[in-house]
Coordinates of C-alpha atoms in Angstrom, one line a residue:
M49 CA 103.7 90.2 69.2
S50 CA 103.6 93.9 68.1
A51 CA 106.4 95.4 66.0
Q52 CA 105.9 98.5 68.2
P53 CA 108.8 98.9 70.7
S54 CA 108.2 98.5 74.4
Y55 CA 108.8 102.1 75.1
T56 CA 106.4 104.8 76.4
H57 CA 106.5 108.1 78.2
G58 CA 104.0 110.1 80.2
T59 CA 102.8 113.3 78.5
S60 CA 101.0 115.8 80.7
G61 CA 99.5 119.2 80.7
T62 CA 100.4 119.5 84.3
T63 CA 103.9 120.8 84.8
L64 CA 106.4 119.4 87.4
L65 CA 106.6 121.2 90.7
G66 CA 109.8 123.3 91.1
D67 CA 109.2 123.7 94.9
T68 CA 111.2 122.4 97.8
I69 CA 109.1 120.4 100.2
G70 CA 109.0 123.3 102.7
A71 CA 107.8 125.7 100.1
N72 CA 105.1 123.3 99.0
L73 CA 103.9 122.9 102.5
D74 CA 103.8 126.7 102.9
R75 CA 101.4 126.8 99.8
A76 CA 99.1 124.2 101.5
V77 CA 99.1 126.2 104.8
A78 CA 98.2 129.4 102.9
A79 CA 95.4 127.8 101.0
W80 CA 93.9 125.6 103.8
P81 CA 95.1 126.8 107.3
D82 CA 92.1 125.6 109.1
R83 CA 91.7 122.1 107.5
E84 CA 93.0 119.1 109.3
A85 CA 96.4 118.1 108.2
L86 CA 97.2 115.2 110.6
V87 CA 95.3 112.9 113.0
D88 CA 96.9 110.4 115.2
V89 CA 94.0 108.0 116.2
P90 CA 95.9 106.1 119.0
S91 CA 96.6 109.3 121.0
G92 CA 93.7 111.4 119.7
R93 CA 96.0 114.3 118.8
R94 CA 95.0 116.5 115.8
W95 CA 96.7 119.3 113.8
T96 CA 95.2 121.8 111.3
Y97 CA 97.6 122.9 108.6
A98 CA 98.4 126.0 110.5
E99 CA 99.1 124.0 113.7
F100 CA 101.1 121.4 111.8
A101 CA 103.3 124.1 110.1
A102 CA 103.9 125.7 113.5
D103 CA 105.1 122.5 115.1
V104 CA 107.2 121.8 112.0
D105 CA 108.8 125.2 112.4
Q106 CA 109.3 124.6 116.1
L107 CA 111.3 121.4 115.4
A108 CA 113.2 123.1 112.6
Y109 CA 114.3 125.8 115.0
A110 CA 115.3 123.1 117.5
L111 CA 117.4 121.3 114.9
L112 CA 119.1 124.6 113.9
A113 CA 119.8 125.3 117.6
T114 CA 121.6 121.9 117.9
G115 CA 123.8 122.8 115.0
V116 CA 122.3 120.7 112.2
A117 CA 123.7 122.2 109.0
K118 CA 122.5 121.9 105.4
D119 CA 123.2 118.3 104.1
D120 CA 123.8 117.0 107.6
R121 CA 122.2 113.6 108.1
V122 CA 119.4 113.2 110.7
G123 CA 118.4 109.6 111.3
I124 CA 114.7 108.7 112.1
W125 CA 114.4 105.1 113.6
A126 CA 110.8 105.0 114.7
I127 CA 107.4 103.4 114.2
N128 CA 104.5 105.4 112.7
C129 CA 103.7 108.4 114.9
P130 CA 103.1 112.2 114.5
E131 CA 106.7 113.0 115.5
W132 CA 107.9 110.9 112.5
V133 CA 106.0 113.2 110.2
L134 CA 107.2 116.3 111.9
V135 CA 110.8 115.2 111.5
Q136 CA 110.2 114.5 107.8
Y137 CA 109.0 118.1 107.1
A138 CA 111.3 119.9 109.6
T139 CA 114.5 118.3 108.1
A140 CA 113.3 119.3 104.6
R141 CA 112.6 122.9 105.9
I142 CA 116.3 123.2 106.8
G143 CA 117.9 121.2 104.0
A144 CA 119.1 118.4 106.3
I145 CA 119.1 114.9 104.8
M146 CA 116.7 112.6 106.7
V147 CA 117.8 109.0 106.8
N148 CA 115.0 106.5 107.1
I149 CA 115.9 103.5 109.3
N150 CA 113.8 100.4 109.2
P151 CA 112.1 99.8 112.6
A152 CA 112.9 96.0 112.2
Y153 CA 116.8 96.6 112.1
R154 CA 118.9 94.9 114.7
T155 CA 122.1 96.3 116.1
H156 CA 124.5 95.4 113.4
E157 CA 122.2 96.9 110.7
V158 CA 121.7 100.1 112.7
E159 CA 125.4 100.4 113.3
Y160 CA 126.0 100.0 109.5
V161 CA 123.5 102.7 108.6
L162 CA 124.6 105.2 111.3
K163 CA 128.2 104.8 110.0
Q164 CA 127.5 104.6 106.2
A165 CA 125.3 107.7 106.2
G166 CA 127.4 109.5 108.7
I167 CA 124.3 110.3 110.9
S168 CA 125.0 113.1 113.4
L169 CA 121.6 113.3 115.1
L170 CA 119.3 110.3 115.6
V171 CA 115.6 110.5 116.5
A172 CA 114.3 107.1 117.7
S173 CA 111.3 105.4 119.3
L174 CA 111.9 104.0 122.8
S175 CA 110.9 100.5 121.7
H176 CA 108.8 98.5 119.3
K177 CA 107.7 94.9 119.7
T178 CA 110.8 93.1 121.0
S179 CA 113.2 95.9 120.2
D180 CA 114.6 98.2 123.0
Y181 CA 115.9 100.9 120.8
R182 CA 117.7 102.8 123.6
A183 CA 119.7 99.6 124.6
M184 CA 120.6 98.9 121.0
V185 CA 121.8 102.5 120.4
D186 CA 123.9 102.3 123.6
Q187 CA 125.4 99.1 122.2
V188 CA 126.7 100.7 119.0
R189 CA 127.1 104.4 119.8
G190 CA 130.7 104.2 120.7
K191 CA 131.5 102.8 117.2
C192 CA 129.8 105.7 115.4
P193 CA 132.0 108.7 115.9
E194 CA 129.8 111.1 113.9
L195 CA 126.7 110.4 116.0
R196 CA 126.7 113.3 118.5
E197 CA 123.2 113.3 119.8
V198 CA 120.2 110.9 120.2
V199 CA 116.7 111.9 121.0
Y200 CA 113.9 109.6 121.9
I201 CA 110.2 110.1 121.1
G202 CA 108.1 110.0 124.2
D203 CA 111.1 110.7 126.4
P204 CA 112.2 113.9 128.2
S205 CA 115.0 114.2 125.6
W206 CA 112.4 114.9 122.9
E207 CA 110.8 117.7 124.9
A208 CA 114.2 119.1 125.7
L209 CA 115.1 119.2 122.0
L210 CA 111.9 121.1 121.2
R211 CA 112.6 123.7 124.0
R212 CA 115.8 124.6 122.3
G213 CA 113.9 125.8 119.3
T214 CA 113.0 129.4 119.9
P215 CA 111.4 131.9 117.5
D216 CA 114.5 134.1 117.7
L217 CA 115.9 131.6 115.2
Y218 CA 113.3 132.8 112.6
E219 CA 115.9 134.8 110.7
D220 CA 118.3 131.7 110.7
L221 CA 115.5 129.5 109.3
W222 CA 114.6 132.1 106.7
T223 CA 118.2 132.3 105.6
R224 CA 118.5 128.5 105.4
K225 CA 115.3 128.2 103.3
S226 CA 116.7 130.7 100.9
E227 CA 119.7 128.5 100.3
L228 CA 117.8 125.4 99.3
S229 CA 117.3 124.1 95.8
C230 CA 114.7 121.5 94.9
D231 CA 117.5 119.4 93.5
D232 CA 119.3 119.1 96.8
P233 CA 119.4 115.7 98.4
I234 CA 116.8 115.5 101.1
N235 CA 116.3 111.8 101.9
I236 CA 118.3 108.5 102.1
Q237 CA 116.3 105.3 102.1
Y238 CA 118.0 102.0 102.5
T239 CA 116.9 99.4 100.1
S240 CA 116.3 96.0 101.6
G241 CA 119.1 94.1 100.0
T242 CA 118.8 90.3 100.1
T243 CA 122.6 89.9 100.0
G244 CA 125.1 92.0 101.8
F245 CA 124.2 95.4 103.4
P246 CA 121.5 97.6 102.1
K247 CA 122.2 100.5 99.8
G248 CA 121.2 104.1 100.6
A249 CA 119.1 105.5 97.7
T250 CA 119.6 109.3 97.9
L251 CA 116.6 111.3 96.8
S252 CA 115.9 115.0 96.3
H253 CA 113.0 117.3 97.0
H254 CA 112.3 117.2 93.3
N255 CA 112.3 113.4 93.2
I256 CA 109.9 112.7 96.0
L257 CA 107.6 115.9 96.0
N258 CA 106.8 115.4 92.4
N259 CA 106.3 111.7 92.7
G260 CA 103.9 112.1 95.6
Y261 CA 102.1 114.9 93.8
F262 CA 101.5 113.0 90.6
V263 CA 100.4 109.8 92.4
G264 CA 97.8 112.0 94.2
E265 CA 96.8 113.6 90.9
L266 CA 96.1 110.3 89.4
I267 CA 93.6 109.4 92.1
S268 CA 92.1 112.9 92.1
Y269 CA 93.2 114.0 95.6
T270 CA 91.8 117.3 96.8
E271 CA 91.7 119.0 100.2
Q272 CA 88.6 117.0 100.9
D273 CA 90.5 113.7 101.1
R274 CA 91.3 111.9 104.4
V275 CA 93.9 109.1 103.9
C276 CA 94.3 106.1 106.3
I277 CA 98.0 105.2 106.4
P278 CA 98.7 101.7 107.9
V279 CA 101.9 101.4 105.8
P280 CA 105.2 102.3 107.4
F281 CA 106.5 105.9 107.1
Y282 CA 110.0 104.7 106.8
H283 CA 109.2 103.3 103.4
C284 CA 108.4 105.5 100.3
F285 CA 104.9 104.1 100.4
G286 CA 104.2 106.0 103.7
M287 CA 106.3 109.1 103.4
V288 CA 106.0 109.8 99.7
M289 CA 102.8 108.1 98.3
A290 CA 101.0 109.0 101.4
N291 CA 102.4 112.1 103.3
L292 CA 103.7 114.1 100.2
A293 CA 100.7 113.2 98.1
I294 CA 98.4 114.3 100.8
T295 CA 100.0 117.6 101.9
S296 CA 100.6 118.7 98.3
H297 CA 96.8 118.5 97.8
G298 CA 95.7 119.8 101.3
G299 CA 94.3 116.5 102.5
C300 CA 94.6 114.9 105.9
M301 CA 97.1 112.2 107.0
V302 CA 95.4 109.6 109.3
I303 CA 97.6 107.4 111.4
P304 CA 95.6 104.3 112.6
A305 CA 98.3 102.6 114.6
P306 CA 102.1 102.5 115.2
S307 CA 102.3 99.5 113.0
F308 CA 99.8 97.5 110.8
D309 CA 96.8 96.3 112.7
P310 CA 93.8 95.3 110.5
K311 CA 91.2 96.1 113.1
A312 CA 92.7 99.5 113.9
S313 CA 92.9 100.4 110.2
L314 CA 89.2 99.7 109.7
E315 CA 88.3 101.5 112.9
A316 CA 90.2 104.6 111.7
V317 CA 88.5 104.6 108.4
Q318 CA 85.1 104.4 110.1
Q319 CA 85.9 107.0 112.9
E320 CA 87.7 109.5 110.7
R321 CA 85.5 109.0 107.6
C322 CA 88.5 108.3 105.5
T323 CA 88.1 108.5 101.7
S324 CA 91.3 106.6 100.9
L325 CA 93.1 103.5 102.4
Y326 CA 96.6 102.3 101.6
G327 CA 98.1 98.8 101.9
V328 CA 99.9 95.9 100.3
P329 CA 97.6 93.0 99.2
T330 CA 98.4 91.0 102.4
M331 CA 97.0 93.9 104.4
F332 CA 93.8 94.1 102.5
I333 CA 93.5 90.3 102.8
A334 CA 93.9 90.6 106.6
E335 CA 91.3 93.4 106.8
L336 CA 88.8 91.4 104.7
N337 CA 89.3 88.3 106.7
L338 CA 88.5 89.9 110.1
P339 CA 85.5 87.9 111.6
D340 CA 83.6 91.2 112.1
F341 CA 84.6 92.8 108.9
S342 CA 81.0 93.4 107.8
T343 CA 80.3 95.5 110.9
Y344 CA 82.6 98.4 109.9
D345 CA 81.1 101.3 108.1
L346 CA 83.5 101.9 105.2
S347 CA 81.1 103.8 103.0
S348 CA 83.3 107.0 103.1
L349 CA 86.0 105.2 101.1
R350 CA 86.3 105.9 97.3
T351 CA 89.9 105.2 96.5
G352 CA 93.2 104.0 97.9
I353 CA 96.5 102.5 96.8
M354 CA 97.6 98.9 96.7
A355 CA 101.3 98.3 96.0
G356 CA 104.2 96.2 97.0
S357 CA 103.1 93.0 95.1
P358 CA 100.4 92.0 92.6
C359 CA 96.8 91.9 93.8
P360 CA 94.8 88.7 93.3
V361 CA 91.6 89.1 91.2
E362 CA 89.4 87.8 94.0
V363 CA 90.9 90.2 96.5
M364 CA 90.4 93.1 94.2
K365 CA 86.8 92.2 93.5
R366 CA 86.2 92.4 97.3
V367 CA 88.1 95.6 97.9
V368 CA 86.0 97.3 95.2
A369 CA 82.6 95.8 96.2
E370 CA 82.8 95.4 100.0
M371 CA 85.3 98.2 100.9
H372 CA 83.7 100.7 98.5
M373 CA 87.0 101.5 96.8
A374 CA 85.7 101.7 93.3
E375 CA 88.6 103.9 92.3
V376 CA 91.4 102.0 94.0
S377 CA 94.8 102.3 92.2
I378 CA 97.6 99.9 91.8
C379 CA 101.2 101.4 91.9
Y380 CA 104.5 99.9 90.8
G381 CA 107.8 101.3 91.7
M382 CA 111.0 101.0 93.7
T383 CA 112.8 103.1 96.3
E384 CA 115.4 104.2 93.7
T385 CA 112.7 105.8 91.6
S386 CA 111.0 107.8 94.4
P387 CA 109.2 105.3 94.1
V388 CA 106.3 105.1 91.5
S389 CA 106.8 104.7 87.8
L390 CA 103.5 103.0 86.8
Q391 CA 100.0 103.4 88.1
T392 CA 96.6 102.3 87.1
R393 CA 94.0 105.0 86.6
R394 CA 90.8 105.5 88.5
D395 CA 88.5 104.3 85.7
D396 CA 90.6 101.3 84.7
D397 CA 88.7 97.9 84.6
L398 CA 89.2 94.9 86.9
E399 CA 91.5 93.2 84.4
H400 CA 93.8 96.1 84.1
R401 CA 94.0 96.5 87.9
T402 CA 94.9 92.9 88.5
G403 CA 96.6 91.9 85.3
T404 CA 98.9 95.0 85.0
V405 CA 100.6 97.5 87.2
G406 CA 99.2 100.4 85.2
R407 CA 100.8 102.8 82.7
V408 CA 103.6 105.2 83.0
L409 CA 103.2 108.3 85.2
P410 CA 103.3 111.9 83.7
H411 CA 106.8 113.1 82.9
I412 CA 108.4 109.6 83.2
E413 CA 109.7 107.2 80.5
V414 CA 109.7 103.3 80.7
K415 CA 111.0 100.6 78.4
V416 CA 111.3 96.9 78.4
V417 CA 114.8 95.6 77.3
D418 CA 116.5 92.3 76.7
P419 CA 118.5 91.8 79.9
A420 CA 121.5 90.4 78.0
T421 CA 121.8 93.0 75.2
G422 CA 119.9 96.0 76.5
V423 CA 118.0 96.2 73.3
T424 CA 114.4 97.4 73.6
Q425 CA 111.9 94.5 73.1
P426 CA 108.9 94.6 70.9
R427 CA 105.6 94.9 72.8
G428 CA 104.4 91.6 74.1
A429 CA 107.9 90.2 74.8
A430 CA 109.2 89.9 78.3
G431 CA 112.4 91.6 79.3
E432 CA 113.8 93.9 82.1
L433 CA 111.8 97.0 83.0
C434 CA 113.8 100.3 82.9
T435 CA 112.6 103.7 83.9
R436 CA 114.0 107.2 83.4
G437 CA 113.0 110.8 84.4
Y438 CA 112.7 113.2 87.3
S439 CA 112.1 110.2 89.6
V440 CA 115.4 108.4 89.3
M441 CA 117.5 108.8 92.5
L442 CA 120.6 111.0 92.7
G443 CA 122.5 107.7 93.4
Y444 CA 123.4 105.4 96.2
W445 CA 125.0 107.3 99.1
N446 CA 128.7 107.2 98.8
E447 CA 128.6 104.2 96.5
P448 CA 129.3 105.3 92.9
E449 CA 130.2 101.9 91.6
K450 CA 126.9 100.4 92.8
T451 CA 125.1 103.4 91.3
A452 CA 126.7 102.8 88.0
E453 CA 125.5 99.1 88.2
A454 CA 121.9 100.3 88.6
V455 CA 121.7 103.5 86.5
D456 CA 123.2 103.2 83.1
P457 CA 125.0 106.1 81.1
G458 CA 121.6 107.0 79.5
R459 CA 120.2 107.6 83.1
W460 CA 118.0 104.6 82.8
M461 CA 117.3 102.9 86.2
H462 CA 117.4 99.1 85.7
T463 CA 114.7 97.6 88.0
G464 CA 115.6 93.9 88.0
D465 CA 111.9 93.1 87.3
L466 CA 110.8 91.1 84.4
A467 CA 107.9 92.8 82.6
M468 CA 105.9 92.8 79.4
M469 CA 104.4 96.0 77.8
R470 CA 101.0 95.5 76.1
D471 CA 99.9 97.4 73.0
D472 CA 97.9 99.8 75.1
G473 CA 101.0 100.8 77.1
Y474 CA 100.0 99.0 80.2
V475 CA 102.7 96.9 81.8
E476 CA 102.6 93.4 83.3
I477 CA 105.2 92.4 85.9
V478 CA 105.9 88.7 85.3
G479 CA 108.5 88.4 88.1
R480 CA 111.9 89.3 89.3
I481 CA 114.8 88.3 87.1
K482 CA 116.1 86.4 90.2
D483 CA 112.6 84.8 90.9
L484 CA 112.2 83.3 87.4
I485 CA 111.9 79.5 87.7
I486 CA 113.7 77.6 85.0
R487 CA 112.5 74.0 85.1
G488 CA 114.0 71.7 82.4
G489 CA 114.7 74.7 80.1
E490 CA 111.1 76.0 80.5
N491 CA 110.7 79.6 81.9
I492 CA 108.1 79.7 84.6
Y493 CA 106.7 83.0 86.1
P494 CA 105.5 82.4 89.7
R495 CA 102.9 85.3 89.4
E496 CA 101.0 83.4 86.8
I497 CA 100.7 80.3 89.0
E498 CA 99.9 82.3 92.1
E499 CA 97.1 84.0 90.3
F500 CA 95.6 80.7 89.2
L501 CA 95.8 79.1 92.7
Y502 CA 94.1 82.1 94.4
A503 CA 90.9 80.7 92.8
H504 CA 91.2 77.5 94.9
P505 CA 88.4 77.5 97.5
K506 CA 90.8 76.3 100.3
I507 CA 93.6 78.9 99.6
A508 CA 93.6 82.3 101.4
D509 CA 97.1 83.2 100.3
V510 CA 99.9 81.6 98.2
Q511 CA 103.5 82.3 97.2
V512 CA 105.3 80.2 94.5
V513 CA 109.0 79.8 94.5
G514 CA 111.6 77.7 92.6
I515 CA 113.7 75.2 94.6
P516 CA 116.6 73.0 93.5
H517 CA 115.8 69.8 91.6
E518 CA 118.6 67.3 90.6
R519 CA 117.0 66.4 87.2
Y520 CA 115.1 69.6 86.2
G521 CA 117.3 72.2 87.8
E522 CA 114.4 73.6 89.7
E523 CA 110.9 72.5 90.7
V524 CA 107.9 74.5 91.7
L525 CA 107.0 74.8 95.4
A526 CA 103.6 76.3 96.4
C527 CA 103.7 77.8 99.9
V528 CA 100.0 78.1 101.0
I529 CA 98.0 79.7 103.8
T530 CA 94.7 77.8 104.0
R531 CA 91.3 79.4 104.8
D532 CA 90.5 76.8 107.4
Q533 CA 93.2 74.8 109.2
A534 CA 90.6 72.2 110.1
D535 CA 90.2 71.5 106.4
P536 CA 93.8 71.0 105.2
L537 CA 94.9 71.1 101.6
T538 CA 96.9 68.2 100.1
L539 CA 99.4 68.2 97.3
E540 CA 97.0 65.7 95.5
D541 CA 94.2 68.3 95.9
L542 CA 96.3 71.0 94.5
R543 CA 97.6 69.0 91.5
A544 CA 94.1 67.9 90.7
F545 CA 93.0 71.5 90.6
C546 CA 95.7 72.4 88.2
E547 CA 95.5 69.3 86.0
G548 CA 94.3 70.2 82.4
R549 CA 94.3 73.9 83.3
L550 CA 98.0 74.6 83.7
A551 CA 100.8 73.4 81.5
H552 CA 102.3 70.2 83.2
Y553 CA 105.6 71.8 84.0
K554 CA 104.0 74.7 85.8
I555 CA 102.0 72.5 88.2
P556 CA 103.6 72.5 91.7
S557 CA 105.4 69.4 92.6
R558 CA 105.7 70.4 96.2
L559 CA 103.4 72.0 98.7
Q560 CA 104.2 73.7 102.0
L561 CA 101.3 74.7 104.4
L562 CA 102.1 77.8 106.5
D563 CA 100.5 80.0 109.1
S564 CA 102.1 83.1 107.7
F565 CA 104.8 84.3 105.2
P566 CA 108.1 85.9 106.1
M567 CA 107.6 89.6 105.4
T568 CA 109.7 92.8 105.1
V569 CA 108.4 95.7 107.3
S570 CA 107.0 97.3 104.1
G571 CA 104.7 94.2 103.6
K572 CA 106.5 92.4 100.8
V573 CA 106.9 88.6 101.1
R574 CA 110.5 87.5 101.4
K575 CA 110.6 84.8 98.8
I576 CA 114.3 84.3 99.3
E577 CA 113.6 83.0 102.8
L578 CA 111.0 80.5 101.5
R579 CA 113.5 79.3 98.8
E580 CA 116.3 79.0 101.4
K581 CA 114.2 77.3 104.0
Y582 CA 112.6 74.7 101.7
A583 CA 115.5 74.1 99.3
V584 CA 115.7 70.4 99.7
P585 CA 116.8 68.9 96.4
G586 CA 114.4 66.4 94.9
D587 CA 115.3 63.4 92.8

């Protein structure tokens, strides 16, 4: 272990942007008016930067005409579509606070968000999968007194809204833009709490515009880049790491499908000659496992972002070799930090891309502390990862006590993640504080076991969780998706594979074969569901 403390900050010769999102878009339009800004593959619709800005302004006029004031909350409850992006930039134009609502929410969750954020105007999809959004809104609307108008994408109400936006509101829009500060709140994103209701992380222009910009800088985005976005817009991955990273560099946003579809994603890359592809590891695994994967021409790709959870080594090797993504980047972050704090660099080796989540972004600080005392750990020692800088949220919307629990008096955001900082400043995430398995007094980090098990020839994907055990407190359960259901994996196979290669206390004592894992909409595996479902105490 190094005596050097687990603290580092991102120095940079590139200054932070002092723009609002609207002003930054204006710069892109002035520089690249005729370049493509947005392509919706399902509908075939396309926008140049000049056309995109005109439609953003049209919607901004419409919102002004409906009486949307600065700091009013406008909800967006929709799947990925061009209208989502227009709402994102139009609300920023007029200083309204866009509230992202998870497309998977059910009525009680939607009611909570509508009330807690005080949403006055809601833009929603008509439906998605089994959700009839109109019926769900009708159920809760009477309980949300501040909700005065609901507009549905693909419905006459959307066209009616746009018709209200007339160019004679130009002066009003100009006046509103002149009243905006880059430090104004512009976005509320609800974090997926595993207990109780989610909290609304409140983010400013400065938070998310700079984070998107520097994420794009680190993968060398230019106006030549075309980015395939299969990740949801409602999450920071889609609206910040994709949309804002792209428009701040003059690139093109490519929507392959309303929600993740591996085939549609690869078709979009091939058709639109995308240079970058986003996803969580499970998305890349699904794409690589398509029976006709080898038939897609992915030669236009050079980079992309993988985030949400650690990437297995074997998956990363295939992404680099077979998807041509030699410069693929790993990002680590959380909604409350806009979201990215750590990122690998385009020339990092395979070990750094799979063994770490990168090093600190420009203008941000990170440290690893003892969770009990708050004291900074020496490098090489595990502790809680904390981050500070321009990216830390303004706070949880109307919840000062919960904000104080997460952000300490020194303005450090406590992530809840267990991490270890190497001597070179790269950070390894060893688990969530709450995911740590303590078996008979031994600390077990699920990530280490998962990484080891990915090398088993029968295993396509694996998640390791701790479940109750009467004697040891907890035992190790491996939840496995096999490559071939006709060739099942047994616990004996698994244990034999681990024997002599993993410490005995880390070897799974239980195995559960699954077809799929419970997932959040943003693509993270819900380990809490696995723990709860299979928590049968052993003897």
